[in-house]
Coordinates of C-alpha atoms and ligand atoms in Angstrom, one line a residue:
X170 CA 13.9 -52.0 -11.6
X171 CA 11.7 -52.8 -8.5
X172 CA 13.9 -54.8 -5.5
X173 CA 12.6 -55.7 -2.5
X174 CA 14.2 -57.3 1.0
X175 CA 11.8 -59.4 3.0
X176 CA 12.6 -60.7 5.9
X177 CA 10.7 -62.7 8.5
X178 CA 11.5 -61.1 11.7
X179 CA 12.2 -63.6 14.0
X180 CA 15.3 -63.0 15.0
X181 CA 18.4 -60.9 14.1
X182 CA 19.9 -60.3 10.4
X183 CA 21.9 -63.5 9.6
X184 CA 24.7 -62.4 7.4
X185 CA 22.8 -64.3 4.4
X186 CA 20.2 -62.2 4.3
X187 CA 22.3 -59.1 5.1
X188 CA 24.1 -60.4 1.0
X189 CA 20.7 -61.0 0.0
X190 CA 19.8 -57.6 0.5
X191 CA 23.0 -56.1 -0.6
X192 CA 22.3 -57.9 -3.7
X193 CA 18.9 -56.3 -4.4
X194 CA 20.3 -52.9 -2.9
X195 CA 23.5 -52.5 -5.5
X196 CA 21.0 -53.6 -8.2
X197 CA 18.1 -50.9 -7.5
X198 CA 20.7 -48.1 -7.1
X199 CA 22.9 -49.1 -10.3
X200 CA 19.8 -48.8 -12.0
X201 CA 18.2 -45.9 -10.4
X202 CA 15.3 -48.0 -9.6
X203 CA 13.6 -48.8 -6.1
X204 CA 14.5 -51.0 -3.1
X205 CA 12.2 -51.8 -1.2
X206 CA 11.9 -53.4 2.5
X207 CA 8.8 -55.3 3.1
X208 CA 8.1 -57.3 6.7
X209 CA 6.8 -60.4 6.2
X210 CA 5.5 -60.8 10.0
X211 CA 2.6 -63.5 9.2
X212 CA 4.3 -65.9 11.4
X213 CA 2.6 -64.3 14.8
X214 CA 3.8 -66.8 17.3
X215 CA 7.7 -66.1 16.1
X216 CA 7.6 -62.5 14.6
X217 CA 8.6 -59.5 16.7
X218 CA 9.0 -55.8 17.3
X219 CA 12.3 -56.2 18.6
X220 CA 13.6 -58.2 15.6
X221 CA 12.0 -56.2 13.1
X222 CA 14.0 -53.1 15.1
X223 CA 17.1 -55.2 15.2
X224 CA 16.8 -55.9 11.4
X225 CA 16.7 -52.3 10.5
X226 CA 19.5 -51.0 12.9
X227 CA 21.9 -53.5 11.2
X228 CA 20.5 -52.6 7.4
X229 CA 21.3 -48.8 8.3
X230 CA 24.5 -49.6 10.1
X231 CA 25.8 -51.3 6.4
X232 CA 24.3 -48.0 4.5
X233 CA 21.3 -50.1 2.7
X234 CA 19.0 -47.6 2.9
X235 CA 15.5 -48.2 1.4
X236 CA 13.0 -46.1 -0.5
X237 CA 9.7 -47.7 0.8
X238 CA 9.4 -49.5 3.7
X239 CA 7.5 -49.6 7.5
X240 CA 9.2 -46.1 8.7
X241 CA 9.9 -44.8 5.0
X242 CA 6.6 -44.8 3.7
X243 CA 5.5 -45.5 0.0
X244 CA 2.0 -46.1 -1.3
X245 CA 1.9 -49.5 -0.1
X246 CA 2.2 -48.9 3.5
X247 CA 2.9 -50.1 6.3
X248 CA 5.0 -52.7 4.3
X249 CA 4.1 -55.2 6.8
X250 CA 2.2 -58.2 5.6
X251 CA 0.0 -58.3 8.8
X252 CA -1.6 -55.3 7.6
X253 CA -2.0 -56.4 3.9
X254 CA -4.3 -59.2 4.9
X255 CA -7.2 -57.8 2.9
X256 CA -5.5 -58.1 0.0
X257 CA -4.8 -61.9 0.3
X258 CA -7.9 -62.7 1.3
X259 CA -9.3 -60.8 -2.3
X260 CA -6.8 -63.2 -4.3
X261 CA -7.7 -66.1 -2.5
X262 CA -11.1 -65.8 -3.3
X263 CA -10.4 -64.9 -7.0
X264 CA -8.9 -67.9 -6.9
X265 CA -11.5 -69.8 -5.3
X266 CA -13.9 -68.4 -7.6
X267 CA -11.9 -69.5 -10.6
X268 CA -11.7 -73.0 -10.0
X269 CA -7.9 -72.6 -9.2
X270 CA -8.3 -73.1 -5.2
X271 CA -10.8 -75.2 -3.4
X272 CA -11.4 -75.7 -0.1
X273 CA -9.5 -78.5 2.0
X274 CA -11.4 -79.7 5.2
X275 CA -9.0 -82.1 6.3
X276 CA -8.0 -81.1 10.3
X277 CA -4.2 -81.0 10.7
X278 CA -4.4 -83.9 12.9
X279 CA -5.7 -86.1 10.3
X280 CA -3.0 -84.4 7.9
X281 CA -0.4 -84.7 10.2
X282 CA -1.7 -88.8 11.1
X283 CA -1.5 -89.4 7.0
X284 CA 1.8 -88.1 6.8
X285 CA 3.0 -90.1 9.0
X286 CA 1.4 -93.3 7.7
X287 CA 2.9 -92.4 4.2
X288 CA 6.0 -92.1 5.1
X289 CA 5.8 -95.4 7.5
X290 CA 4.8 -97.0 4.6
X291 CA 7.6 -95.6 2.3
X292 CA 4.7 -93.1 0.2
X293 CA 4.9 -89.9 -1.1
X294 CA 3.7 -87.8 1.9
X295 CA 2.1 -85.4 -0.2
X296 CA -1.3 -84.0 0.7
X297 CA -3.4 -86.8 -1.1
X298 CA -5.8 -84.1 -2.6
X299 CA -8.4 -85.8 -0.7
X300 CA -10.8 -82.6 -0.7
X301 CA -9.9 -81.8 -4.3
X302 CA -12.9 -83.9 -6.0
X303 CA -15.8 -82.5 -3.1
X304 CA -18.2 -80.7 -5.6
X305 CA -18.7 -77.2 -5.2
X306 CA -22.0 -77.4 -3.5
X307 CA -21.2 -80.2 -1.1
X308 CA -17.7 -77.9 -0.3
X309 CA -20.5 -75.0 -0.2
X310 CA -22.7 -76.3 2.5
X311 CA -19.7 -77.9 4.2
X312 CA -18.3 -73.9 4.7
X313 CA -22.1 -73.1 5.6
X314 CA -22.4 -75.6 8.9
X315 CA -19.4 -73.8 9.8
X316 CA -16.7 -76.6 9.2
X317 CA -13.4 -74.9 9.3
X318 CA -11.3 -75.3 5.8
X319 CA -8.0 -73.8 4.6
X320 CA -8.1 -73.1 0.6
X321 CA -5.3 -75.5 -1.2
X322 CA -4.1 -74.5 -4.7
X323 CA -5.5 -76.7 -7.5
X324 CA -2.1 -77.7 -9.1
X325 CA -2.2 -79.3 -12.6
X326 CA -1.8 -82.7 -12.9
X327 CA -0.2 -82.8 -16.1
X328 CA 2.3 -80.5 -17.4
X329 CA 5.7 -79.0 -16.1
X330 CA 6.7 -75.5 -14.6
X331 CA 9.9 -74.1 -15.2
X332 CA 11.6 -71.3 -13.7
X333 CA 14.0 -69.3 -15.6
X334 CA 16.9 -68.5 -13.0
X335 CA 18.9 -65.7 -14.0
X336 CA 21.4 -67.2 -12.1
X337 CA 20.8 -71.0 -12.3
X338 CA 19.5 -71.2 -15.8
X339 CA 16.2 -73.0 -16.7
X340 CA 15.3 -75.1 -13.7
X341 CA 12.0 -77.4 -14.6
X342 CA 9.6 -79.0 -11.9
X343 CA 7.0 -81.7 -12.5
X344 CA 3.5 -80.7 -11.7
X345 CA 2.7 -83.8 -10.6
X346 CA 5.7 -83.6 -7.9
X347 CA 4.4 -80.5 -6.6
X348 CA 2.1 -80.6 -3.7
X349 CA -1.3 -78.8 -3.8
X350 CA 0.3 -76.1 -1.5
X351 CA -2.0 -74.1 1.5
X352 CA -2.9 -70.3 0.1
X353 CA -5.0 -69.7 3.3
X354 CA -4.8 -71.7 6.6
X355 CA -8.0 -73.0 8.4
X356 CA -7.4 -69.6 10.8
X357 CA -7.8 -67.3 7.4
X358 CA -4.0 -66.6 8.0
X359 CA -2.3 -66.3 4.6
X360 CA 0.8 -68.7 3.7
X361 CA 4.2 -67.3 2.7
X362 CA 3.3 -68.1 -1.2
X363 CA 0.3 -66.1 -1.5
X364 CA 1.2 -63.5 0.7
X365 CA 5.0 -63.1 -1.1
X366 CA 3.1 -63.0 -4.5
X367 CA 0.5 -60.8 -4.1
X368 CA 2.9 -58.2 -2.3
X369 CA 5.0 -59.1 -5.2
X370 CA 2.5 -58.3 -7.5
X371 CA 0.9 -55.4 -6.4
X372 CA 4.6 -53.5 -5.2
X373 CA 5.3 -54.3 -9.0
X374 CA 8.7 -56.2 -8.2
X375 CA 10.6 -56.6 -11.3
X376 CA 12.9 -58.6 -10.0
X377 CA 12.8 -60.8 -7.0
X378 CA 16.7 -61.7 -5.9
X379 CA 16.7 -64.2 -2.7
X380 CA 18.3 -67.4 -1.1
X381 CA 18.0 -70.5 -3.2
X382 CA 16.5 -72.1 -0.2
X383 CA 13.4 -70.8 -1.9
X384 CA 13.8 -72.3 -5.3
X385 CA 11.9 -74.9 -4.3
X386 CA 8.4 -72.4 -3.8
X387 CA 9.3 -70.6 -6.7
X388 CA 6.8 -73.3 -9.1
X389 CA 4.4 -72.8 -6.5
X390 CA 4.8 -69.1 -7.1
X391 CA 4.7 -69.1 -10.3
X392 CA 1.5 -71.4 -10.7
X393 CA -0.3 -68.4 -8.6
X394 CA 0.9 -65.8 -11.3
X395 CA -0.5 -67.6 -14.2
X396 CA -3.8 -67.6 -12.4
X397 CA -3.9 -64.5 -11.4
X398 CA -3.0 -63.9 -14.9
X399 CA -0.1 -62.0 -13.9
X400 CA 2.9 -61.8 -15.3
X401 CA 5.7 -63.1 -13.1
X402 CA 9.3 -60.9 -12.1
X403 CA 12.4 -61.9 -12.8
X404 CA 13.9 -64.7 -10.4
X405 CA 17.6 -65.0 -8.9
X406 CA 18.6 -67.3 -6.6
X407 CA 21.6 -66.9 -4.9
X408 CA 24.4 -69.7 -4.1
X409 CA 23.6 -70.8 -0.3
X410 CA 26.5 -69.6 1.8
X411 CA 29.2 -72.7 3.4
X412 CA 31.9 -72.3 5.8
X413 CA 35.3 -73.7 5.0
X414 CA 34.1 -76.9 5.9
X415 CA 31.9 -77.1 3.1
X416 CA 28.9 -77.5 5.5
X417 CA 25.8 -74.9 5.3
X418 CA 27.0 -71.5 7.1
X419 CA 25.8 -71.9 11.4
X420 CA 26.5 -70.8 14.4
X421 CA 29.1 -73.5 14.1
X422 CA 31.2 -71.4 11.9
X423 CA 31.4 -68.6 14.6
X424 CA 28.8 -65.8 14.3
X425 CA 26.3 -65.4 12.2
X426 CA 24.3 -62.3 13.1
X427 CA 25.4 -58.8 11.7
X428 CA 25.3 -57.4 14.9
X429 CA 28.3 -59.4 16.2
X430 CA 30.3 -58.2 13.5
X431 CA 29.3 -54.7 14.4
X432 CA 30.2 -54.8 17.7
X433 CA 33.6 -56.4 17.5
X434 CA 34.4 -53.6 15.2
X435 CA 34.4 -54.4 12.3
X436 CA 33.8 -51.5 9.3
X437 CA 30.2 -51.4 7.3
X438 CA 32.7 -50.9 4.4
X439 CA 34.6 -53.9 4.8
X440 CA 31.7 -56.0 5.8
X441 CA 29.4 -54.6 2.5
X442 CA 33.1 -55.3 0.2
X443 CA 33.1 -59.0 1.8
X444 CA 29.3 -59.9 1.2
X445 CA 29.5 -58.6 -2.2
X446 CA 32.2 -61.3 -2.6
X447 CA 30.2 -63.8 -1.5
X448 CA 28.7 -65.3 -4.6
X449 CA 30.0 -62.6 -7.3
X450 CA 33.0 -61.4 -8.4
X451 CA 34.4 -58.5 -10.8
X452 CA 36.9 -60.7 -11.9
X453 CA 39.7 -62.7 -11.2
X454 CA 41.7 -60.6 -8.7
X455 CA 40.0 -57.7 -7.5
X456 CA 39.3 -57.8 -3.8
X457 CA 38.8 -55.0 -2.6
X458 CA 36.1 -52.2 -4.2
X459 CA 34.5 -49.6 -2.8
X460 CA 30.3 -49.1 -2.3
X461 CA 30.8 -46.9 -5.7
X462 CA 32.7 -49.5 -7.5
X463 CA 30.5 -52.2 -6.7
X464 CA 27.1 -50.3 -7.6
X465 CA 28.8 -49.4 -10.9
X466 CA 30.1 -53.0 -11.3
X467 CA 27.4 -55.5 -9.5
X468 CA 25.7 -57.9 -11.9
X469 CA 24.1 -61.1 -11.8
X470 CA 25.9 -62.4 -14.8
X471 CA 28.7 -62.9 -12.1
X472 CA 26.8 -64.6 -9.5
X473 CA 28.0 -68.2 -9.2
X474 CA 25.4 -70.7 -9.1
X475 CA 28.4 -72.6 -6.7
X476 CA 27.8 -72.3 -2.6
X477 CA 30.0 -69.2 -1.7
X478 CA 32.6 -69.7 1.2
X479 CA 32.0 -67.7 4.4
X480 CA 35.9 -67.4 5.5
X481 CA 36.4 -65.5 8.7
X482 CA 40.1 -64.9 8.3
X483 CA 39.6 -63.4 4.9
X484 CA 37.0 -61.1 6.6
X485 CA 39.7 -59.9 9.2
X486 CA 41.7 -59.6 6.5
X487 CA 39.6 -57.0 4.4
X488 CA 38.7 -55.1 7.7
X489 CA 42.6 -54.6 8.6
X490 CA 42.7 -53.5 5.3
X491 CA 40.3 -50.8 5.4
X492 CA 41.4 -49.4 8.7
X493 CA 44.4 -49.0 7.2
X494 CA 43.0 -46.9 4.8
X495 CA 41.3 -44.6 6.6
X496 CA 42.4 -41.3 7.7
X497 CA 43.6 -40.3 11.4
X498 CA 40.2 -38.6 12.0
X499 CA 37.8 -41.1 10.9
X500 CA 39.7 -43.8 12.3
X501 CA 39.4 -41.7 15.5
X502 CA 35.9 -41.3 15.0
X503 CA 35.1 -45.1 14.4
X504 CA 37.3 -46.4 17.6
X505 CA 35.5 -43.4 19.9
X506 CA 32.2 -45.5 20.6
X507 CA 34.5 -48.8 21.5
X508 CA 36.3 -46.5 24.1
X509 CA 33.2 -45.1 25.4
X510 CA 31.7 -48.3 25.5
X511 CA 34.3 -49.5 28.5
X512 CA 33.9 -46.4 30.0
X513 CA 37.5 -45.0 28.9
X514 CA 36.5 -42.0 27.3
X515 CA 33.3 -39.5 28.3
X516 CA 31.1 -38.3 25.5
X517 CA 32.3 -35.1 24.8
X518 CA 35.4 -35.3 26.1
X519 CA 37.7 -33.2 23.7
X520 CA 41.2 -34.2 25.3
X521 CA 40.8 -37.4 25.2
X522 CA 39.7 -37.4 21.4
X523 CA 42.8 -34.9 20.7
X524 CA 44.7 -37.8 22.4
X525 CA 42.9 -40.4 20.5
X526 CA 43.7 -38.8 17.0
X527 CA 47.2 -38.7 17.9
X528 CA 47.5 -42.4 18.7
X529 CA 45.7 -43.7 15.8
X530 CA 48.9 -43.5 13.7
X531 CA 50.6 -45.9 16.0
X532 CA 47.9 -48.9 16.7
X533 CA 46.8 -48.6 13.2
X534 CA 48.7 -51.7 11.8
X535 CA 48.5 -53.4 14.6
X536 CA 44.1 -53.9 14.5
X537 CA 42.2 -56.2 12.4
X538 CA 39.1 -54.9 13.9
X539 CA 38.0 -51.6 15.8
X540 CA 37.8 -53.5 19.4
X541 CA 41.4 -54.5 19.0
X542 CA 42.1 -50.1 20.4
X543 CA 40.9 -50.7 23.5
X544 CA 43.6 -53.1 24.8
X545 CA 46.3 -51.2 23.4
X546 CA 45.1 -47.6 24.1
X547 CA 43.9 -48.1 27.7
X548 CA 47.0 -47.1 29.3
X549 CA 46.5 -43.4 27.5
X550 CA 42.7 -43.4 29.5
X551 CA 43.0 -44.5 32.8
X552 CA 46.0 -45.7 35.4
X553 CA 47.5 -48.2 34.9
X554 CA 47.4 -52.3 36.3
X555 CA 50.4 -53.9 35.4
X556 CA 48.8 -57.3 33.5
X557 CA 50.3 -60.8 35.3
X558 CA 52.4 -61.8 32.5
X559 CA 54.3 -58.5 32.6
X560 CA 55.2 -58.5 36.2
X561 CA 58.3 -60.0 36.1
X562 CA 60.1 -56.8 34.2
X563 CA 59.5 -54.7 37.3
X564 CA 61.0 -57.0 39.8
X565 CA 65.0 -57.1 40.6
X566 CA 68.0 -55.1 40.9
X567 CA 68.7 -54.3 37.3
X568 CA 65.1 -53.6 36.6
X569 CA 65.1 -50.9 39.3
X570 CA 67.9 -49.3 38.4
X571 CA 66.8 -49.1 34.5
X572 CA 63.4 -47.3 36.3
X573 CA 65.1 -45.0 38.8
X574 CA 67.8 -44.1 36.0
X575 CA 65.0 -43.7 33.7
X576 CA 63.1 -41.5 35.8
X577 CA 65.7 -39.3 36.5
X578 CA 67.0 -38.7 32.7
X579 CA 63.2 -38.0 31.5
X580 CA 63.0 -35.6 34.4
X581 CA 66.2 -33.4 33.0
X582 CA 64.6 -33.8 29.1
X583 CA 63.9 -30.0 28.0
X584 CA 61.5 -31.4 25.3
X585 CA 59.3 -34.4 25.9
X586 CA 58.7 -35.6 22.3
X587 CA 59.3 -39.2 21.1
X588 CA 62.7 -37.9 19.3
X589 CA 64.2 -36.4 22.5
X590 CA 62.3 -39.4 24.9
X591 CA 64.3 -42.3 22.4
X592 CA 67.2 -40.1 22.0
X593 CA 67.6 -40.4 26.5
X594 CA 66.9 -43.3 27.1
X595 CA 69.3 -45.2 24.4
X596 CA 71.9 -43.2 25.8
X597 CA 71.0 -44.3 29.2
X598 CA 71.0 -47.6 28.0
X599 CA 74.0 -47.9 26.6
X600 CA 76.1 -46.1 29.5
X601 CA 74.2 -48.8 31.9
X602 CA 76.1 -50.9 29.5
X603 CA 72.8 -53.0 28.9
X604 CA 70.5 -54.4 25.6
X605 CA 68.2 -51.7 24.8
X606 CA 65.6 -54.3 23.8
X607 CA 65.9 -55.5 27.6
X608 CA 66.0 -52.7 29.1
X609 CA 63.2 -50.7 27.5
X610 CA 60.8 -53.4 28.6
X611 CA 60.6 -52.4 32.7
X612 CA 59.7 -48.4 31.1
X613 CA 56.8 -50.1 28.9
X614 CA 55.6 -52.0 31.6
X615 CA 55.6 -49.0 34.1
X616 CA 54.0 -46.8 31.5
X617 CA 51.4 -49.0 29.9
X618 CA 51.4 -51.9 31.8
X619 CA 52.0 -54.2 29.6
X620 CA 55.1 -55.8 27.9
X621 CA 53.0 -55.9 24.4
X622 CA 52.1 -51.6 23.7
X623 CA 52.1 -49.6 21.0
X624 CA 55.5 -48.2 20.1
X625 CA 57.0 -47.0 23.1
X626 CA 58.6 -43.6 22.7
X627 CA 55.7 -42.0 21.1
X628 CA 53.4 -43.5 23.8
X629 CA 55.5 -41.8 26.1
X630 CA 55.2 -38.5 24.2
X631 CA 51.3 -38.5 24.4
X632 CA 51.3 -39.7 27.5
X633 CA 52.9 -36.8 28.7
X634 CA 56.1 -36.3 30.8
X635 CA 54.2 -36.3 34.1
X636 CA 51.9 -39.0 33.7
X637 CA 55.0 -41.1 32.5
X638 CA 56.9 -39.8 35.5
X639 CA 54.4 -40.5 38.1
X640 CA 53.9 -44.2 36.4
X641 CA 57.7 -45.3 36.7
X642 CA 57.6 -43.8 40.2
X643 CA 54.7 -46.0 41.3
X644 CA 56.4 -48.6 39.6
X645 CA 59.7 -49.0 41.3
X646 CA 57.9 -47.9 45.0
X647 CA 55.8 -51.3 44.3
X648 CA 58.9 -53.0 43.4
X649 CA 61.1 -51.8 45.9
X650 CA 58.3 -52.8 48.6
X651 CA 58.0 -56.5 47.5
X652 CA 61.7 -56.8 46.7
X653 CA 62.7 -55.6 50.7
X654 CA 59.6 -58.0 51.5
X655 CA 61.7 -61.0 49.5
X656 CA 64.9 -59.9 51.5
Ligands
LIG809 N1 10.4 -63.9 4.1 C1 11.3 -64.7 3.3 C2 12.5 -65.1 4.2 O1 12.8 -64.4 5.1 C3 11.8 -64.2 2.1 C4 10.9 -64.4 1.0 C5 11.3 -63.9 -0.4 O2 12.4 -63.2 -0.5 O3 10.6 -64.3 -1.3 O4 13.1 -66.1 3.9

């Protein structure tokens, strides 16, 4: 099997085509065939370099890797269709020459002014096929003055073509509903249906898997292979994506772009598991698989022709899941950049990533995505602020006293682990003849400072007995200053 991904570059990856190309990618490698990634940039006034960058940082960040394509090579370089235009210009002349294209000199003012008057009028605004009936000889000399044209596909007016979806079934057009489509625009450019199929054609796609936005070009595209004399691939179109809502998936629906997803943290794994879901299943139950299960198991018998719903919690959901799957080092590994990224841990710095690996166990539950750390393990990274809604357990009497008693028992501790540090302080608790629950919260606050942290005694532990001294100190100086100020 030959896949290919094609994106338009005129922006970033929308998760749709991020499934799309999932789709084609679990197929090629179950099969030991070829994917392929092919930029279709004939749009110059949207197309860029930045997008086409941005497209294939987000492919490599979900581990879609492709064996030909712009920076991968292949004998059908550079994979770009602005530098295949040759090539479409050769069919569209074949075509031309075969009586299955003629030349349309109608300016797009006068097309646009018709279309308008059509649908005024409550007509089909169908190109009328106007130019379809100038002989060859008149169209000839018309070229020869130097009248600009763009070449039209002679669709047949009789007949039907039908598509045979491996997803949707047999879907049938009428010939006489389809329009006689542009190949070639009056500027030579190529449209997106000659272009697609001749790349198609001569990258020798078996199997073309993509949006069913495009079902409706699909006729067109097949009337091109049948006069090329080609035979066509395989088509699959896949179920358009909604939100919960039932409406089209938008920005509406929260983000759309893969590269929001990877910056708030969220896994490549869980995010490949969750696209795969959208539109297929293995069966009834089975959420979450692996990439290996889902290359073994992937197959469009189990697409659903139904729209596929795009639900955000359930993404959280599979995320939390895998982080809780992953080991103490790679979850270490995978929080790093976020850490770095607020400038709480150096590159390099081998402490802090010793420190790191040791507090994974304790915020691992408590993160649906990999930006969730930062919050919670600040306080390990840098002093301390002690957030506004946490104030209050520093201020008064008792609150003091819990902190200066506090400070005092962890200073006589011989070892500073969690055991001994929970061991102290219930004891201290208890003979102050207070709620532990209570009277723990003025130590988190001084320590992390915040009355929501990670579990407290182990915090303590990595945070080390003088960094947890010198916090509690700071913290009842403060207190003691604006409680004499009150006074
Ligand atoms: N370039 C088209 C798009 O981005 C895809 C065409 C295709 O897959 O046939 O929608």
């Amino acid at each position: 099997m030959r896949l290919r991904f094609a994106p338009s570059p005129t922006g970033y990856l929308h998760v749709g085509g991020a499934r799309t190309a999932l789709y084609n990618w679990l197929l090629a490698r179950q099969s030991g065939g070829s994917f392929i990634l092919r930029i279709e940039d004939t749009d110059l006034s949207r197309s860029t370099e930045e997008a086409i960058e941005a497209i294939m940082t987000d492919l490599r960040w979900l581990g879609l890797d492709w064996d030909e394509g712009p920076d991968a090579g292949g004998e059908h370089w550079p994979y770009r269709q602005t530098g295949r235009y040759a090539l479409y210009h050769e069919a569209a002349l074949r075509l031309l020459r075969e009586g299955h294209a003629y030349r349309c000199f109608c300016s797009p003012e006068e097309l646009k002014e018709r279309r308008e008057a059509a649908l005024r009028e409550g007509r089909n605004p169908m190109y009328d096929r106007r130019c379809r009936s100038i002989p060859e000889g008149e169209a000839q000399r018309l070229e020869e003055e130097g009248r600009p044209y763009a070449l039209r596909f002679r669709v047949p007016e009789e007949g039907e073509t039908a598509v045979r979806d491996l997803i949707r079934g047999e879907v049938v057009f009428r010939n006489r509903e389809i329009e006689d489509f542009v190949l070639l625009r009056n500027d030579g450019t190529p449209t997106y249906n000659l272009a697609v199929v001749v790349d198609d054609i001569d990258m020798r796609i078996t199997h073309v898997v993509r949006g069913d936005d495009h079902l409706s070009n699909t006729p067109k595209q097949l009337l091109i292979y049948h006069a090329l004399g080609k035979e066509p691939p395989a088509f699959a179109h896949l179920p358009m994506i909604v939100g919960t809502d039932g409406k089209p998936l938008s920005k509406r629906h929260g983000d759309v772009a893969v590269g929001y997803y990877r910056e708030a943290g969220f896994l490549p794994e869980a995010m490949i598991n969750f696209l795969a879901l959208l539109g297929w299943s293995l069966d009834d139950s089975t959420t979450i698989m692996d990439r290996e299960t889902l290359v073994a198991n992937f197959g469009l018998e189990r697409v659903s022709s139904k729209p596929a719903v795009w639900d955000t919690d359930k993404l959280y959901w599979m995320n939390a899941q895998y982080i809780m799957a992953m080991d103490e080092e790679g979850l270490a590994e995978a929080i790093r950049p976020f850490l770095v990224r607020e400038g709480l841990l150096a590159e390099g710095d081998e402490e802090g990533m010793e420190r790191l690996r040791h507090a994974v166990p304790l915020i691992r539950e408590r993160i649906k995505v990999l930006a969730d750390a930062v919050p919670l393990l600040a306080f390990l990274f840098r002093e301390v602020e002690t957030a506004e809604d946490s104030r209050e357990f520093l201020e008064g009497d008792e609150n003091r006293a819990v902190l200066r008693e506090a400070g005092k028992r962890l200073l006589e501790l011989e070892r500073f682990d969690a055991e001994s540090i929970e061991s102290a302080l219930r004891a201290m608790v208890e003979g102050m003849g207070l709620k532990p629950r209570k009277a723990f919260q003025p130590i988190r606050v001084a320590v992390t400072g915040s009355k929501v942290s990670p579990p407290l005694f182990e915090s303590m532990e990595l945070l080390g007995r003088e960094r947890c001294l010198q916090r509690i100190a700071r913290a009842l100086e403060g207190s003691e200053r604006r409680g004499s100020r009150v006074r």
